[in-house]
Amino acid sequence: MAGLLTPLTTWRGRITALLLVLLGLLPWYAPWLDAAGIISQKFALTLMTRVLILAIAAVSLNLILGYGGMVSFGHAVYIGLGGYTVGIMAHHGVQDGFLQFPLAIGLSALLALAIGALSLRTRGVYFIMLTLAFAQLLYYVGVGLEAYGGDDGLTINRRSDFAGLLPTRGLDKIVAFYIVSFVVLVLVLWLVHRLVNARFGMALRGTKSNETRMQALGFATFHYRLAAFVIAGAICGLAGALLANHTEFISPAMMHWTRSGDLIVMVVLGGMGSLFGPLYGAIAFLLLEEFLPSLLRLVLTWLHGGISAVLGGAAIGTLDAWLRLAEYWQIALGTIMILVVLYARGGIDSLFGRPRHG
Amino acid sequence: MAETMLKVDSLVKRFGGLVATDSLSLDVRAGEVHALIGPNGAGKTTLIAQLSGFLQPDSGRITFDGRDITLLPAAARVRLGLSRSFQITSVLRDFTALDNVALAEQARQGHSFRFWRSARADRSLRAPGRAALEEVGLAHRADDPAASLSHGEQRQLEVAMAMACDPRLLLLDEPMAGMGPEESARMVDLLRRLRGRRTMLLIEHDMDAVFALADRITVLVYGRAIATGTPAEIRANEAVRTAYLGEAESG
Amino acid sequence: QQSIKIGFISTYSGPQASIGQDMRRSVELAVEHLGGKMAGKPIEVIYEDDQFKPEVGKQKSEKLVQQDKVNFVGGYIWSNVLLASLKTVTDDGDTILISSNAGPSQIAGELCSPNYFSTSWQNDQTPSAMGQFVQDKGIKKVYLISANYAAGKDMLAGFKRTFKGEIVGEDLTKWPDQLDFSAEMSKIRAAKPDAVFTFFPGAHGVQFLSQYAQTGLKGTIPLYTAFVIDALSLPQLKDLALGVPGAQSWVNDLPNEQNKKFVADFKKKHGVYPSFYGAQSYDTIMLIASAVEALKGDLSSKDKLRAELKKANFKSLRGDFKFNNNHFPIQNFYIQDTVKDADGNYTLKTVGVAMKDAKDAYGDKCKMK
Amino acid sequence: MLKVSGLITAYGESQVLFGMAFEVGAGEVVTLMGRNGMGKTTTVHSIMGIVPPKAGTIELGSRDIAGLPSHRIARLGLGLVPEGRQIFPNLTVRENLVAAAANRDARPSPWTLPLVYEFFPRLAERQANMGNQLSGGEQQMLAIGRALMTNPRLLILDEATEGLAPLIRQEIWACLRRLKGEGQAILVIDKNVGALIGLADRHYIVEKGRVVWDGTSPELAADVELQHRYLGV
Amino acid sequence: MTLLIEQTLNGIQLGLLMFLLAAGLTLVFGIMDLVNLAHGSLYMFGAYFCASFTAWTDSFVIGALLALPAALLLGVIVEVVVARKLYRRDHLDHVLATFGLILIANDLVRLVWGPDGRRIPLPAWLNQPIYLTPDLPYPTYRFAVIVVGAAVALFLYWLVTRTRTGMWIRAGASNRTMIGALGINVELLFTLVFGLGAVLAALAGLMAAPIVTVSIGMGDNILILAFVIIVIGGIGSIKGAFIAAMIVGMIDTLGRALLPDLLKTFLSVAAANTAAPALSSMMIYLLMAGVLVWRSTGLFGARG
Ligand SMILES: Nc1ncnc2c1ncn2[C@@H]1O[C@H](COP(=O)(O)OP(=O)(O)OP(=O)(O)O)[C@@H](O)[C@H]1O
Ligand SMILES: Nc1ncnc2c1ncn2[C@@H]1O[C@H](COP(=O)(O)OP(=O)(O)OP(=O)(O)O)[C@@H](O)[C@H]1O
Ligand SMILES: [Mg+2]
Ligand SMILES: [Mg+2]
């Protein structure tokens, strides 16, 4: 694991370490949060499980987008494929996770191989749109799968079974699944870290920087790009398998282009080409989506109180009318995104200080 | 006479109506410095692009070490020992100067499907990289991002990368362009030292350098070789003077 | 003093927000009519936005159940959002879910749950009612056109269940981004049917009807609809809706007392007519109220609560109804038509009963008795 | 005409110019010389407003132009042949030239498209080619032609002969001589010291962001030691 | 036979409608090189402006004419506040920032106009069908779309390829520094071009509005379609976008018209009925994938 954390001597390293510790220990201090009335234990864990799983998907996207310069606008398709693999197997009574997961990963890798082989001939926006096109094709296949619910989706009755190791009911199930997701995330981060700093990663990043030059140096750039594309697809398929288990439900919406868009937003928001950027991005994006309205309501209540104390209550309308404004929280979310782009170049990650070059 | 390393046989490349390479034939012998000169737009860079695999010729054959490489992709040619530098600087701008040459070294060693060991900590890449920078006089900028180098320094890096591939045949497209007089002199010096160890196909408009280095010179005009010969022969060639050299420059 | 907590999930943002707004207004009105209390306990409604996305709906359901620990979750416009959320609420949470709109066949059948109730209908029923009506009119040749997604296909299946004449053509259009229906309109014209049956919810219905008129089909070939014309689309459709019948289990002019009060109060407060989405949401609250009152506010026994709910012992805006074994209503379906009211606003009017005390077709697949 | 003094410029944290100062008189040809990376291009960029200076004055005529946006500076009559060509790759040769055309001082005999084509016949032949489909030398010709098309009061050439064939290079020196004869002020950066000595009036040698020597052509020509120390020739 | 003629006309009309949608995007993305996801939002604003002005003046034509300057103003504001800081940035920064703009735009519209959609009623003279032959009526308004679409195509082509302004826009997109150093005020130029892009987006929105109705988020799905079109045509090529729009319009229409019957010739009726709509949804993506796999820079594109 050494080397995963940027040295603890920098602020950046310390913040990252703190974040990982906080995430890792959540199951143990969640009851305390619950008791303090901050957030219920179950909800905190379910919500953060989702965050962790999507962070895995974002990390995988970052491998090709941040390090390889390949902007896949169809990355959610692997979430979908991973999810459908688990869902369809479960639907036919195959619950064994040791079958489901490798198959989900393998199929995703295969799909990535096919999509990559066709798309990687193109560059820039053409590549973006081609990956989108393939994802949309799969999406419509999902919509057409009437046997598995079409676009209504399919409920998964039982989660993947890992030789009975994971609890299947109640709080234990939630806690266990959180821990599994966290461990997978850490392993994936470690894998990506090794990968991008190894020779393979240097070749990949060089290809992003200047492909022609890399060819002139003797790198068969297509192969590196394709290999990265397949690895990313496989990891994302794993995230899909986890997500299907988490939501116990699959539907084509998992691979809709807007989901691919969300993944891109997470990566860019967090910081592309930085190991932990996508994690920050996923946390920020998903938690903002969840808590921004409540936060706004708090702020509005506070503002209303303050202003009405000064101007008199009647002048500014009822608190209720003000609180309705919180329904328009996406204005705030949009504004935050724009501010991050304009003033935090390099995403959230850059707020903690830029890493040394590379 | 030394054996032929690179053989070009009636190569043709058209861009629309323009024939950029016009049934060109050319030999480069092992160990020689072969200069390619000619007016702007004569098709020198286009030839290099075809030799190195970045452009497909319309017809003709390229043989390297007796092997037909006409259809081989660019990267594969480098692995056979044929590498190029670019006239229009092409470096990895977000990498440091050292990373740039270390990547060249990595490519030379092969083995880039290594997924685990850190490449930046790999001495077998860094040390030869530093040496390459040293050679072109860029060691003091090893840890600066390539984008922040001045134009001339980027030109030096450009050449360093081509050399770090350790090719048997080096295709140099105006290596001296953009370098100051002192740096140019240093480069001439370097190339002179490499002479004999490496075969070189050198494109250059700096005639002092060409006449100082070349064993043989081919003159290209409108995609055709109008003359090939020793520096003395070329200097004396009337057609070459009117098409390309003009009156001798001072300085 | 403990409050009765109700979570209400609907779409409050994006293109479909007008439905959510209508539902929310109706819930607020119901709470108002109850004086803000059930069995003396204050009512607390927590509204959550599903953003028209299944995963978000599911996450919000989790929040309501796990974080807010609500007693009931109501709402749900969309089948896929409901299906995604179902287990979280009814199994994991052991909480009561009352759908105010969506009614996918899976939940009426094999996925039925003691914790699940519906104050709306099962998806097939409304088009079946329309199919019956068209059949009864003696129409022979019908062209079907609908949106290509699960509910859209259900609609056509439902129609075909009761309509026995000839289907001369059937189109499922790209969903949700079809720009233009001219290719389909040309096919309809060429097929020369006696009537067209269509299903397009929301903005797409408006789009379909206006193109139907622009191409000159309106007035030539009669059009029958499900979920195209309602109080939400009427202000946009206006005269386009005249002469285009639809089917529904609730129409704003149903002649019972509670409905008159609901419609009048709603109109007074918001200046527009409520839609069936609103009426079903109102019923959701009233159903809850009936059970809570019967238990005197003591919700500790889930079994008792379910038993009380099952009785449907409340004054529905549709008049009284009973629950089928799968907890879907057994109710009438009406045919509605568009008229102008006294103020010149367009509104809907009941013109006939298509089916009486209709039961959905999936009850036998449900293991509950 | 152009008077630069005390110029200080930095890229982010790293300072490159340390009090750069020089002058170009009306109708004068002046050079900046020095080894790679000494700050010649940065000086030009500061003058053009591309990299605004941190301190110092740049007077054009009697006006301080330091800190103005670059299009305003260009309109005051500065024409630039930038280092590394910088032609527009997605415009044809003809469009590259036409887009730049201007005659802000209403000169009686301005550079026009036909004149540029006459000067560089090669460009006329390639006029429908996209900028990125030109050979390096052709691009360089285009960059020079483009600057001429703006009919500047002061022409700035930053390594304008890089990659040009000897014959063309000679023609360019001849052209500059002719322009000088017509009273055009020119600032040149180039590595062909010999040619520059024949052409320019005065020279400045730049070392680490400041001027370390200045003098006339004969003075420079005479001082072999100086040439060797700073220019490596 | 009449059916085929009619469907061909439908295809042309749909193609031109799609070209209108793509036109502004070709300018802003294809030529200025700014990925503006909020293009769809400007399209939506155009439609809402037009709906309000039409309701206010009781005339669709006047409403439309008023909506265009309003859109210009909006475009200029967006450019000055956000877009101008993005030109020198990565495409992905554009994506994130303009995605933020979409979120803001949708909620802003809901705040101002409420969640209900609008329908723009056409004046009577545009609303009736014209009879091309006694049994072939065709909506008059569709002809208006065809005329406006063709006019926009010609105008853009002229502006971009024939004028100096067009050259500056293209030059500025590839090298802002250098175009500034030639004495051109890129900042102002780009503000105006962005404004023009907004006007084109709004024009598309208000032209489409009577056909597709006005609603929140109406621009979001269209956006993908518009990108598909300019990518098939080749980025930066107006000719390409126009031809791609026509091809897509044609294939989409004819596909929807003929596919079910075609499939029935070798599939069972039931299978054909399920396969046809699925296939027709995929059609444009299949087309795009096919084109790009065959030619990696679209039909007429030069750069990636
Ligand atoms: N964009 C940049 N960012 C950071 N540093 C830069 C940048 N551009 C140039 N420099 C640095 O500024 C110094 C001066 O560069 P400049 O380009 O002015 O040199 P020059 O004298 O023109 O050299 P050359 O003859 O090589 O063109 C160099 O050390 C270079 O590394
Ligand atoms: N992609 C292309 N499309 C069309 N014409 C091209 C293309 N690439 C090069 N050309 C033309 O081919 C000719 C040969 O170009 P090339 O770059 O080989 O010349 P060169 O001999 O290297 O010249 P220089 O000394 O100026 O670098 C030029 O006239 C150029 O305009
Ligand atoms: Mg060349
Ligand atoms: Mg320089």
Coordinates of N, CA, C and O in Angstrom, one line a residue, chain A residues 220-332:
Chain A
A220 N 3.3 1.7 -29.7 CA 2.1 1.4 -30.5 C 1.0 1.9 -29.7 O 0.3 1.2 -28.9
T221 N 0.7 3.2 -29.8 CA -0.2 3.9 -28.9 C -1.6 3.3 -28.8 O -2.2 3.2 -27.8
F222 N -2.1 2.8 -30.0 CA -3.4 2.2 -30.0 C -3.5 1.1 -28.9 O -4.5 1.0 -28.2
H223 N -2.5 0.3 -28.8 CA -2.6 -0.9 -27.9 C -2.7 -0.4 -26.4 O -3.4 -1.0 -25.6
Y224 N -1.9 0.7 -26.1 CA -1.9 1.2 -24.7 C -3.3 1.8 -24.4 O -3.9 1.6 -23.4
R225 N -3.8 2.5 -25.4 CA -5.1 3.1 -25.2 C -6.2 2.1 -25.0 O -7.0 2.1 -24.1
L226 N -6.1 1.1 -25.9 CA -7.1 0.0 -25.8 C -7.0 -0.7 -24.5 O -8.0 -1.0 -23.8
A227 N -5.8 -1.0 -24.1 CA -5.6 -1.8 -22.8 C -6.2 -1.0 -21.7 O -6.9 -1.5 -20.8
A228 N -5.9 0.3 -21.6 CA -6.5 1.1 -20.6 C -8.0 1.2 -20.6 O -8.7 1.1 -19.6
F229 N -8.5 1.2 -21.9 CA -9.9 1.3 -22.1 C -10.6 0.0 -21.5 O -11.6 0.1 -20.8
V230 N -10.0 -1.1 -21.8 CA -10.5 -2.3 -21.3 C -10.5 -2.4 -19.8 O -11.4 -2.8 -19.1
I231 N -9.3 -2.0 -19.2 CA -9.2 -2.1 -17.8 C -10.3 -1.2 -17.1 O -11.0 -1.6 -16.2
A232 N -10.4 0.0 -17.7 CA -11.4 0.9 -17.1 C -12.8 0.3 -17.2 O -13.6 0.4 -16.3
G233 N -13.1 -0.3 -18.4 CA -14.4 -0.9 -18.5 C -14.7 -2.0 -17.5 O -15.7 -2.1 -16.9
A234 N -13.6 -2.8 -17.3 CA -13.8 -3.9 -16.3 C -14.0 -3.4 -14.9 O -14.9 -3.9 -14.2
I235 N -13.3 -2.4 -14.5 CA -13.5 -1.8 -13.2 C -14.9 -1.3 -13.1 O -15.6 -1.4 -12.1
C236 N -15.3 -0.6 -14.1 CA -16.6 0.0 -14.1 C -17.7 -1.1 -14.0 O -18.7 -0.9 -13.4
G237 N -17.5 -2.2 -14.7 CA -18.4 -3.3 -14.7 C -18.5 -3.8 -13.2 O -19.6 -4.1 -12.8
L238 N -17.4 -3.8 -12.5 CA -17.4 -4.2 -11.1 C -18.3 -3.3 -10.3 O -19.1 -3.7 -9.5
A239 N -18.1 -2.0 -10.6 CA -18.9 -1.0 -9.9 C -20.4 -1.2 -10.2 O -21.3 -1.1 -9.3
G240 N -20.7 -1.6 -11.5 CA -22.1 -1.9 -11.8 C -22.7 -3.1 -11.1 O -23.8 -3.0 -10.6
A241 N -21.8 -4.1 -10.9 CA -22.3 -5.3 -10.2 C -22.6 -4.9 -8.7 O -23.6 -5.3 -8.1
L242 N -21.7 -4.1 -8.2 CA -21.9 -3.6 -6.8 C -23.2 -2.8 -6.7 O -24.0 -2.9 -5.8
L243 N -23.4 -1.9 -7.7 CA -24.5 -1.0 -7.7 C -25.8 -1.8 -7.7 O -26.8 -1.5 -7.0
A244 N -25.9 -2.8 -8.6 CA -27.1 -3.6 -8.7 C -27.4 -4.2 -7.4 O -28.5 -4.3 -6.9
N245 N -26.3 -4.7 -6.7 CA -26.5 -5.3 -5.3 C -27.0 -4.2 -4.3 O -27.8 -4.5 -3.4
H246 N -26.5 -3.1 -4.5 CA -26.9 -2.0 -3.6 C -28.3 -1.6 -3.8 O -29.1 -1.5 -2.8
T247 N -28.7 -1.3 -5.0 CA -30.1 -0.8 -5.2 C -31.1 -2.0 -5.3 O -32.3 -1.8 -5.3
E248 N -30.6 -3.2 -5.5 CA -31.4 -4.4 -5.7 C -32.4 -4.2 -6.8 O -33.6 -4.5 -6.7
F249 N -32.0 -3.5 -7.8 CA -32.8 -3.1 -8.9 C -31.9 -2.7 -10.1 O -30.9 -2.1 -9.9
I250 N -32.3 -3.1 -11.2 CA -31.6 -2.7 -12.4 C -32.6 -2.1 -13.4 O -33.7 -2.6 -13.5
S251 N -32.1 -1.1 -14.2 CA -33.0 -0.6 -15.3 C -32.1 0.1 -16.3 O -30.9 0.4 -15.9
P252 N -32.6 0.2 -17.5 CA -31.7 0.9 -18.5 C -31.3 2.3 -18.1 O -30.2 2.7 -18.5
A253 N -32.0 2.9 -17.2 CA -31.6 4.2 -16.7 C -30.2 4.2 -16.2 O -29.5 5.3 -16.2
M254 N -29.7 3.1 -15.7 CA -28.3 3.0 -15.2 C -27.3 3.4 -16.3 O -26.2 3.8 -16.0
M255 N -27.7 3.1 -17.5 CA -26.7 3.4 -18.6 C -27.2 4.5 -19.5 O -26.6 4.6 -20.6
H256 N -28.1 5.3 -19.1 CA -28.5 6.4 -19.9 C -27.4 7.4 -20.1 O -26.5 7.5 -19.2
W257 N -27.4 8.1 -21.1 CA -26.2 9.0 -21.4 C -26.0 10.1 -20.3 O -24.9 10.5 -20.0
T258 N -27.1 10.4 -19.6 CA -27.0 11.4 -18.5 C -26.2 10.8 -17.4 O -25.5 11.5 -16.7
R259 N -26.2 9.5 -17.2 CA -25.4 8.9 -16.1 C -23.9 8.9 -16.5 O -23.1 9.2 -15.7
S260 N -23.7 8.7 -17.8 CA -22.3 8.9 -18.3 C -21.8 10.3 -18.0 O -20.7 10.6 -17.7
G261 N -22.8 11.2 -18.3 CA -22.5 12.6 -18.1 C -22.1 12.9 -16.7 O -21.2 13.6 -16.3
D262 N -23.0 12.4 -15.8 CA -22.7 12.6 -14.3 C -21.3 12.1 -14.0 O -20.6 12.7 -13.2
L263 N -20.9 10.9 -14.5 CA -19.6 10.4 -14.2 C -18.5 11.4 -14.6 O -17.5 11.7 -13.9
I264 N -18.7 11.9 -15.9 CA -17.7 12.9 -16.3 C -17.7 14.1 -15.4 O -16.6 14.6 -15.0
V265 N -18.9 14.6 -15.0 CA -18.9 15.7 -14.1 C -18.2 15.4 -12.8 O -17.4 16.2 -12.3
M266 N -18.4 14.2 -12.3 CA -17.7 13.9 -11.0 C -16.2 14.0 -11.2 O -15.5 14.5 -10.4
V267 N -15.7 13.4 -12.3 CA -14.3 13.4 -12.6 C -13.7 14.8 -12.7 O -12.7 15.2 -12.1
V268 N -14.4 15.6 -13.5 CA -13.9 16.9 -13.8 C -14.0 17.8 -12.5 O -13.1 18.6 -12.2
L269 N -15.1 17.6 -11.9 CA -15.3 18.4 -10.7 C -14.3 18.1 -9.6 O -13.7 19.0 -8.9
G270 N -14.0 16.8 -9.5 CA -13.0 16.4 -8.5 C -11.6 16.7 -8.9 O -10.7 17.1 -8.1
G271 N -11.3 16.6 -10.2 CA -9.9 16.9 -10.6 C -9.5 15.7 -11.5 O -9.2 14.6 -11.0
M272 N -9.4 16.0 -12.8 CA -9.0 14.9 -13.7 C -7.5 14.6 -13.6 O -6.7 15.5 -13.2
G273 N -7.1 13.4 -13.8 CA -5.7 13.0 -13.8 C -5.1 13.1 -12.4 O -3.9 13.3 -12.3
S274 N -6.0 13.1 -11.4 CA -5.4 13.1 -10.1 C -6.0 11.8 -9.4 O -7.2 11.6 -9.7
L275 N -5.3 11.1 -8.7 CA -5.8 9.8 -8.2 C -7.0 9.9 -7.4 O -8.0 9.2 -7.6
F276 N -7.1 10.9 -6.5 CA -8.2 11.0 -5.6 C -9.3 11.9 -6.1 O -10.4 12.0 -5.5
G277 N -9.0 12.7 -7.2 CA -9.9 13.6 -7.7 C -11.3 13.0 -7.9 O -12.3 13.6 -7.4
P278 N -11.5 11.9 -8.6 CA -12.8 11.3 -8.8 C -13.5 11.0 -7.5 O -14.8 11.1 -7.4
L279 N -12.8 10.6 -6.5 CA -13.4 10.3 -5.2 C -14.0 11.6 -4.6 O -15.2 11.7 -4.2
Y280 N -13.2 12.7 -4.6 CA -13.7 14.0 -4.1 C -14.9 14.4 -5.0 O -15.9 14.8 -4.5
G281 N -14.8 14.2 -6.3 CA -15.9 14.6 -7.2 C -17.2 13.8 -6.9 O -18.2 14.4 -6.8
A282 N -17.0 12.5 -6.7 CA -18.2 11.7 -6.5 C -18.9 12.2 -5.1 O -20.1 12.3 -5.0
I283 N -18.0 12.3 -4.1 CA -18.6 12.7 -2.8 C -19.3 14.1 -3.0 O -20.4 14.3 -2.6
A284 N -18.6 15.0 -3.6 CA -19.1 16.4 -3.6 C -20.4 16.4 -4.5 O -21.5 16.9 -4.0
F285 N -20.4 15.7 -5.6 CA -21.5 15.8 -6.5 C -22.8 15.1 -5.9 O -23.9 15.7 -5.8
L286 N -22.6 13.9 -5.3 CA -23.7 13.2 -4.8 C -24.2 13.8 -3.5 O -25.4 13.8 -3.3
L287 N -23.3 14.2 -2.7 CA -23.8 14.8 -1.4 C -24.5 16.2 -1.6 O -25.4 16.5 -1.0
L288 N -23.9 16.9 -2.6 CA -24.6 18.2 -2.9 C -26.0 17.9 -3.4 O -27.0 18.6 -3.0
E289 N -26.1 16.9 -4.3 CA -27.4 16.6 -4.8 C -28.4 16.2 -3.7 O -29.6 16.6 -3.7
E290 N -27.8 15.5 -2.7 CA -28.7 15.0 -1.6 C -29.0 16.2 -0.6 O -30.1 16.3 -0.1
F291 N -28.0 16.9 -0.2 CA -28.2 17.8 0.9 C -28.3 19.3 0.6 O -28.6 20.1 1.5
L292 N -28.0 19.6 -0.7 CA -28.1 21.1 -1.0 C -29.5 21.7 -0.7 O -29.5 22.8 -0.1
P293 N -30.6 21.0 -1.0 CA -31.9 21.6 -0.7 C -32.0 21.9 0.8 O -32.4 23.0 1.2
S294 N -31.6 20.9 1.7 CA -31.7 21.1 3.1 C -30.8 22.3 3.6 O -31.2 23.1 4.4
L295 N -29.7 22.3 3.0 CA -28.7 23.3 3.3 C -29.3 24.7 3.0 O -29.2 25.6 3.8
L296 N -29.9 24.8 1.8 CA -30.4 26.0 1.4 C -31.6 26.4 2.3 O -31.7 27.6 2.6
R297 N -32.3 25.4 2.7 CA -33.5 25.7 3.6 C -32.9 26.4 4.9 O -33.5 27.3 5.4
L298 N -31.9 25.8 5.4 CA -31.2 26.3 6.6 C -30.8 27.8 6.4 O -31.1 28.7 7.2
V299 N -30.1 28.0 5.3 CA -29.6 29.3 5.0 C -30.8 30.3 4.9 O -30.7 31.4 5.4
L300 N -31.8 29.8 4.2 CA -32.9 30.7 3.9 C -33.7 31.1 5.2 O -34.0 32.2 5.5
T301 N -33.8 30.1 6.1 CA -34.5 30.3 7.4 C -33.7 31.4 8.1 O -34.2 32.4 8.7
W302 N -32.4 31.2 8.1 CA -31.5 32.1 8.9 C -31.6 33.5 8.3 O -31.7 34.5 9.0
L303 N -31.5 33.6 7.0 CA -31.6 34.9 6.3 C -32.9 35.6 6.6 O -33.0 36.8 6.9
H304 N -34.0 34.8 6.4 CA -35.3 35.3 6.7 C -35.4 35.9 8.0 O -35.9 37.0 8.3
G305 N -34.9 35.1 9.0 CA -35.0 35.6 10.4 C -34.2 36.9 10.5 O -34.7 37.9 11.1
G306 N -33.0 36.9 10.0 CA -32.2 38.1 10.1 C -32.8 39.3 9.5 O -33.0 40.4 10.1
I307 N -33.3 39.1 8.3 CA -33.8 40.3 7.5 C -35.1 40.8 8.1 O -35.4 42.0 8.2
S308 N -36.0 39.8 8.5 CA -37.3 40.2 9.0 C -37.1 41.0 10.4 O -37.8 41.8 10.8
A309 N -36.0 40.6 11.1 CA -35.7 41.3 12.4 C -35.4 42.8 12.1 O -35.8 43.7 12.8
V310 N -34.8 43.0 10.9 CA -34.4 44.3 10.6 C -35.5 45.1 9.9 O -35.8 46.2 10.3
L311 N -36.1 44.5 9.0 CA -37.1 45.2 8.1 C -38.6 45.0 8.6 O -39.5 45.6 8.1
G312 N -38.8 44.1 9.5 CA -40.1 43.8 9.9 C -40.6 42.6 9.0 O -40.4 42.6 7.8
G313 N -41.3 41.7 9.7 CA -41.7 40.4 9.0 C -42.5 40.6 7.8 O -42.4 39.9 6.8
A314 N -43.5 41.6 7.8 CA -44.4 41.7 6.7 C -43.8 42.0 5.4 O -44.2 41.6 4.4
A315 N -42.7 42.8 5.5 CA -42.2 43.4 4.3 C -41.6 42.4 3.3 O -41.6 42.6 2.1
I316 N -41.2 41.2 3.9 CA -40.4 40.4 3.0 C -41.1 39.0 2.7 O -40.5 38.1 2.1
G317 N -42.3 38.9 3.1 CA -43.0 37.6 2.7 C -42.8 36.6 3.8 O -41.9 36.7 4.7
T318 N -43.6 35.5 3.8 CA -43.5 34.5 4.8 C -42.3 33.6 4.6 O -41.8 33.5 3.6
L319 N -41.9 33.0 5.7 CA -40.8 32.1 5.7 C -41.1 31.0 4.7 O -40.3 30.5 4.0
D320 N -42.4 30.6 4.7 CA -42.8 29.5 3.8 C -42.5 29.8 2.4 O -42.0 29.0 1.6
A321 N -42.8 31.0 2.0 CA -42.6 31.4 0.6 C -41.1 31.4 0.3 O -40.6 31.0 -0.8
W322 N -40.3 31.8 1.3 CA -38.9 31.8 1.2 C -38.4 30.3 1.0 O -37.5 30.0 0.2
L323 N -38.9 29.5 1.8 CA -38.4 28.1 1.8 C -38.7 27.4 0.5 O -38.0 26.5 0.0
R324 N -39.8 27.9 -0.2 CA -40.1 27.3 -1.5 C -38.9 27.5 -2.4 O -38.7 26.8 -3.4
L325 N -38.2 28.6 -2.2 CA -37.1 28.9 -3.1 C -36.0 27.8 -3.1 O -35.3 27.6 -4.0
A326 N -36.0 27.0 -2.0 CA -35.1 25.9 -1.9 C -35.4 24.9 -3.0 O -34.5 24.0 -3.3
E327 N -36.6 24.8 -3.5 CA -36.9 23.9 -4.6 C -36.0 24.2 -5.8 O -35.9 23.4 -6.7
Y328 N -35.5 25.4 -5.8 CA -34.7 25.8 -7.0 C -33.2 25.6 -6.7 O -32.4 26.3 -7.2
W329 N -32.9 24.5 -6.0 CA -31.6 24.3 -5.5 C -30.6 24.0 -6.6 O -29.4 24.2 -6.5
Q330 N -31.1 23.6 -7.8 CA -30.2 23.3 -8.9 C -29.5 24.5 -9.4 O -28.4 24.5 -10.0
I331 N -30.1 25.7 -9.2 CA -29.5 26.9 -9.5 C -28.2 27.1 -8.7 O -27.1 27.4 -9.2
A332 N -28.3 26.7 -7.4 CA -27.1 26.8 -6.6 C -26.1 25.7 -7.0 O -24.9 26.0 -7.1

